Short mmCIF file of C-alpha atoms in Angstrom, two decimals:
data_model
loop_
_atom_site.label_atom_id
_atom_site.label_comp_id
_atom_site.label_asym_id
_atom_site.label_seq_id
_atom_site.Cartn_x
_atom_site.Cartn_y
_atom_site.Cartn_z
CA MET A 1 -14.12 14.11 -38.58
CA GLN A 2 -18.01 15.57 -38.84
CA ILE A 3 -19.07 16.84 -35.29
CA VAL A 4 -16.46 19.32 -36.18
CA GLU A 5 -17.36 20.64 -39.00
CA LEU A 6 -20.76 21.10 -37.81
CA ILE A 7 -19.47 22.88 -34.49
CA ALA A 8 -17.54 24.99 -36.35
CA ARG A 9 -20.10 26.32 -38.78
CA THR A 10 -22.10 27.32 -35.42
CA ALA A 11 -18.81 28.45 -33.10
CA GLY A 12 -19.98 32.33 -32.46
CA THR A 13 -23.41 32.99 -34.00
CA GLY A 14 -25.09 31.94 -30.83
CA GLU A 15 -26.76 28.82 -32.12
CA VAL A 16 -28.32 26.44 -29.18
CA VAL A 17 -26.87 23.09 -30.46
CA THR A 18 -27.51 20.25 -28.62
CA ILE A 19 -25.25 17.56 -28.29
CA THR A 20 -25.02 13.96 -26.60
CA TYR A 21 -21.64 14.28 -24.22
CA ASN A 22 -20.20 11.47 -22.78
CA GLY A 23 -18.56 12.76 -20.06
CA GLY A 24 -19.38 15.18 -16.82
CA SER A 25 -22.25 15.19 -14.44
CA ARG A 26 -24.81 13.71 -16.92
CA PRO A 27 -22.79 11.37 -19.29
CA GLY A 28 -24.62 9.81 -22.46
CA GLN A 29 -27.60 12.12 -22.38
CA PRO A 30 -28.05 15.13 -24.27
CA ARG A 31 -27.91 18.82 -23.82
CA GLN A 32 -28.36 21.98 -24.74
CA ILE A 33 -25.06 24.71 -25.28
CA VAL A 34 -23.81 27.40 -27.46
CA PRO A 35 -20.55 27.30 -28.97
CA ILE A 36 -18.24 29.60 -28.66
CA SER A 37 -14.70 28.80 -29.62
CA LEU A 38 -13.36 25.31 -30.84
CA SER A 39 -9.90 23.86 -30.75
CA ASN A 40 -7.96 20.90 -31.81
CA GLU A 41 -9.23 18.43 -28.85
CA GLU A 42 -12.05 20.52 -26.82
CA LEU A 43 -15.10 22.76 -27.50
CA VAL A 44 -16.19 26.03 -25.19
CA SER A 45 -19.54 26.76 -25.07
CA VAL A 46 -22.00 28.03 -22.21
CA GLU A 47 -25.81 27.13 -22.09
CA PRO A 48 -28.39 29.04 -23.37
CA GLY A 49 -29.09 31.77 -20.91
CA SER A 50 -25.72 31.22 -18.80
CA HIS A 51 -22.08 33.42 -19.11
CA THR A 52 -20.48 30.32 -17.19
CA GLN A 53 -17.95 28.70 -19.83
CA LYS A 54 -17.80 25.01 -20.04
CA HIS A 55 -15.04 22.93 -21.95
CA TYR A 56 -16.43 19.54 -23.70
CA LYS A 57 -13.47 17.26 -25.20
CA LEU A 58 -13.93 16.45 -28.90
CA LYS A 59 -13.55 12.86 -27.86
CA LEU A 60 -16.51 12.55 -25.37
CA ILE A 61 -19.16 14.25 -27.80
CA ALA A 62 -20.92 11.50 -29.20
CA LEU A 63 -23.73 13.38 -31.00
CA VAL A 64 -24.35 16.96 -32.37
CA GLU A 65 -27.16 18.34 -33.93
CA LEU A 66 -28.18 21.71 -34.74
CA SER A 67 -31.40 23.52 -34.48
CA SER A 68 -32.06 22.53 -38.64
CA GLY A 69 -32.04 18.95 -37.22
CA GLU A 70 -28.61 18.31 -39.14
CA ARG A 71 -26.66 16.02 -37.20
CA ALA A 72 -23.27 13.87 -37.48
CA LEU A 73 -22.47 11.08 -35.42
CA ASN A 74 -18.90 9.94 -34.02
CA ALA A 75 -18.47 6.77 -33.98
CA GLU A 76 -15.06 6.96 -32.25
CA ALA A 77 -16.36 8.90 -29.16
CA THR A 78 -15.15 7.56 -25.89
CA ALA A 79 -18.36 5.34 -24.21
CA PRO A 80 -20.02 7.00 -21.11
CA VAL A 81 -18.87 6.31 -17.64
CA ILE A 82 -22.35 5.17 -15.65
CA SER A 83 -21.98 5.46 -12.02
CA ASP A 84 -22.90 2.68 -9.99
CA ILE A 85 -23.79 5.56 -7.30
CA PRO A 86 -27.94 5.23 -6.64
CA PRO A 87 -29.40 8.92 -6.17
CA ARG A 88 -30.24 9.22 -2.75
CA ASP A 89 -31.97 12.47 -1.04
CA THR A 90 -30.01 12.57 2.06
CA LEU A 91 -26.51 11.67 3.49
CA PRO A 92 -27.68 9.08 5.91
CA GLU A 93 -29.34 6.84 3.62
CA TYR A 94 -25.83 6.32 1.34
CA ILE A 95 -24.56 5.51 4.78
CA GLU A 96 -27.05 3.34 5.46
CA LEU A 97 -26.14 1.79 1.89
CA PHE A 98 -22.66 1.61 1.76
CA SER A 99 -21.11 1.29 5.62
CA SER A 100 -21.31 -2.53 5.19
CA GLU A 101 -18.92 -2.71 2.20
CA LEU A 102 -16.67 -0.25 3.77
CA GLN A 103 -16.59 -1.92 6.67
CA SER A 104 -16.08 -5.11 5.11
CA ALA A 105 -13.25 -3.72 3.32
CA GLY A 106 -11.48 -2.86 6.76
CA TRP A 107 -12.04 0.71 7.36
CA TYR A 108 -13.61 2.51 10.74
CA ILE A 109 -16.58 4.00 9.95
CA PHE A 110 -17.13 7.91 11.18
CA LYS A 111 -20.65 9.08 10.91
CA SER A 112 -23.35 12.22 11.90
CA GLU A 113 -26.21 13.09 10.28
CA THR A 114 -24.26 15.78 8.75
CA SER A 115 -20.92 13.85 7.57
CA PHE A 116 -19.33 10.46 6.80
CA GLY A 117 -15.77 9.08 6.54
CA ILE A 118 -13.53 6.43 6.93
CA GLY A 119 -10.23 5.62 8.82
CA THR A 120 -7.67 3.55 9.76
CA PHE A 121 -6.70 1.53 12.74
CA PHE A 122 -3.38 1.58 15.15
CA LYS A 123 -1.79 -1.71 15.07
CA ASN A 124 -3.13 -2.56 18.85
CA GLY A 125 -6.56 -2.72 16.80
CA LYS A 126 -7.96 1.01 18.55
CA PRO A 127 -9.24 3.21 15.46
CA ARG A 128 -7.33 6.69 14.62
CA LYS A 129 -9.30 9.52 15.48
CA THR A 130 -9.09 10.86 12.08
CA PRO A 131 -10.84 9.99 8.99
CA SER A 132 -8.42 8.98 5.57
CA VAL A 133 -11.49 9.93 3.45
CA SER A 134 -14.47 11.77 4.38
CA ILE A 135 -17.91 14.21 3.04
CA GLN A 136 -19.66 16.68 5.07
CA TYR A 137 -22.24 19.32 4.59
CA PHE A 138 -21.71 22.88 5.63
CA ASP A 139 -25.09 25.40 6.14
CA ARG A 140 -24.18 27.99 3.57
CA SER A 141 -27.00 29.94 4.87
CA ILE A 142 -25.32 30.68 8.18
CA GLU A 143 -22.25 32.70 8.00
CA THR A 144 -20.08 33.61 10.74
CA VAL A 145 -18.58 36.92 11.08
CA PHE A 146 -16.87 39.25 13.82
CA ASP A 147 -18.83 41.78 15.42
CA LEU A 148 -17.35 45.09 16.13
CA ASN A 149 -19.90 46.06 19.12
CA SER A 150 -19.50 42.97 21.15
CA GLY A 151 -15.49 41.89 19.67
CA GLU A 152 -16.91 38.44 19.72
CA LEU A 153 -17.36 35.76 16.50
CA VAL A 154 -21.22 36.26 15.94
CA GLN A 155 -23.34 33.97 13.36
CA ILE A 156 -25.97 35.54 11.04
CA LYS A 157 -28.10 34.19 8.57
CA LYS A 158 -27.16 34.61 4.69
CA GLU A 159 -29.40 34.87 1.35
CA LEU A 160 -28.37 31.56 -0.42
CA THR A 161 -27.63 32.56 -4.21
CA GLY A 162 -28.48 29.08 -5.91
CA ARG A 163 -24.50 28.53 -6.39
CA GLU A 164 -23.24 27.15 -3.03
CA ARG A 165 -21.21 24.19 -2.84
CA PRO A 166 -22.43 22.72 0.75
CA TRP A 167 -20.54 19.39 0.33
CA ARG A 168 -17.11 19.00 0.91
CA VAL A 169 -15.13 15.72 -0.16
CA ASP A 170 -11.90 15.48 1.91
CA SER A 171 -9.19 12.73 1.13
CA TRP A 172 -5.33 11.89 2.36
CA ARG A 173 -4.95 12.08 -1.38
CA PHE A 174 -5.90 15.54 -1.76
CA LYS A 175 -4.03 18.82 -0.76
CA GLU A 176 -7.18 20.38 0.10
CA GLY A 177 -10.67 19.79 0.20
CA LYS A 178 -13.18 19.48 -2.75
CA ALA A 179 -16.57 21.69 -2.62
CA LEU A 180 -19.11 20.46 -4.64
CA ALA A 181 -23.31 21.73 -4.77
CA GLN A 182 -24.92 18.37 -5.21
CA LEU A 183 -24.81 15.21 -2.58
CA HIS A 184 -24.85 12.54 -5.46
CA HIS A 185 -21.82 13.92 -7.08
CA ALA A 186 -20.26 14.14 -4.01
CA PHE A 187 -20.67 10.82 -2.65
CA GLU A 188 -19.66 9.45 -6.18
CA LEU A 189 -16.24 11.38 -5.05
CA PHE A 190 -16.18 10.15 -1.83
CA ILE A 191 -16.56 6.64 -3.07
CA GLN A 192 -13.70 6.86 -5.63
CA GLU A 193 -11.30 7.81 -2.95
CA ALA A 194 -12.62 5.40 -0.49
CA ARG A 195 -12.39 2.42 -3.22
CA ALA A 196 -8.42 3.90 -4.64
CA SER A 197 -7.72 3.82 -1.18
CA ASP A 198 -5.95 1.06 1.03
CA PRO A 199 -6.90 0.90 5.21
CA ALA A 200 -3.29 -0.96 5.37
CA THR A 201 -1.35 2.05 3.74
CA ALA A 202 -4.31 5.03 3.51
CA LYS A 203 -3.02 8.07 5.64
CA VAL A 204 -5.20 10.24 7.83
CA LEU A 205 -6.43 13.86 5.64
CA PHE A 206 -3.64 15.66 4.49
CA SER A 207 -4.85 18.78 6.30
CA SER A 208 -4.62 16.44 9.55
CA SER A 209 -1.14 15.06 9.24
#
């Protein structure tokens, strides 16, 4: 595979390489990376100026281009999966877009300014109090700590680092919730779980069951 040869040539050299990756959060879009190591199945790299390692599956790399302009295509690369979830700025916008679809599928809707969930019904037609799938926003700029002077829990302002993951998605199929940094990615996961679940067989959230 020619892309492997190009990557292997640059691994560990510090050279910035452009790849088109058909996975992750930006499928099919070019991105710059600095290759570190290579195995039979994946490439380990960092982004320029970052020390955080990322792993890329070779079968999802469609193109590799070196700084010299030399490039190679992977004709056998798995095609990108393009999300059908449109980008929106706020959770209420997503709620408005998808509530009808989820209600028509037989779900009970839980919603607020900072959370959205779907749940099942009892046999008598009443909704259960706990959802089966939910998405919720947590304000990471506020932290609850124990005040030694008052002996009580108090909230204090916390300086953000930019690496926070304020969005949490829970599903009855997860043993624990998943925290994400961006609303769009979190809502994609929420809808994925909602569409993969059936209101006739879904249970309440694992942590509440």
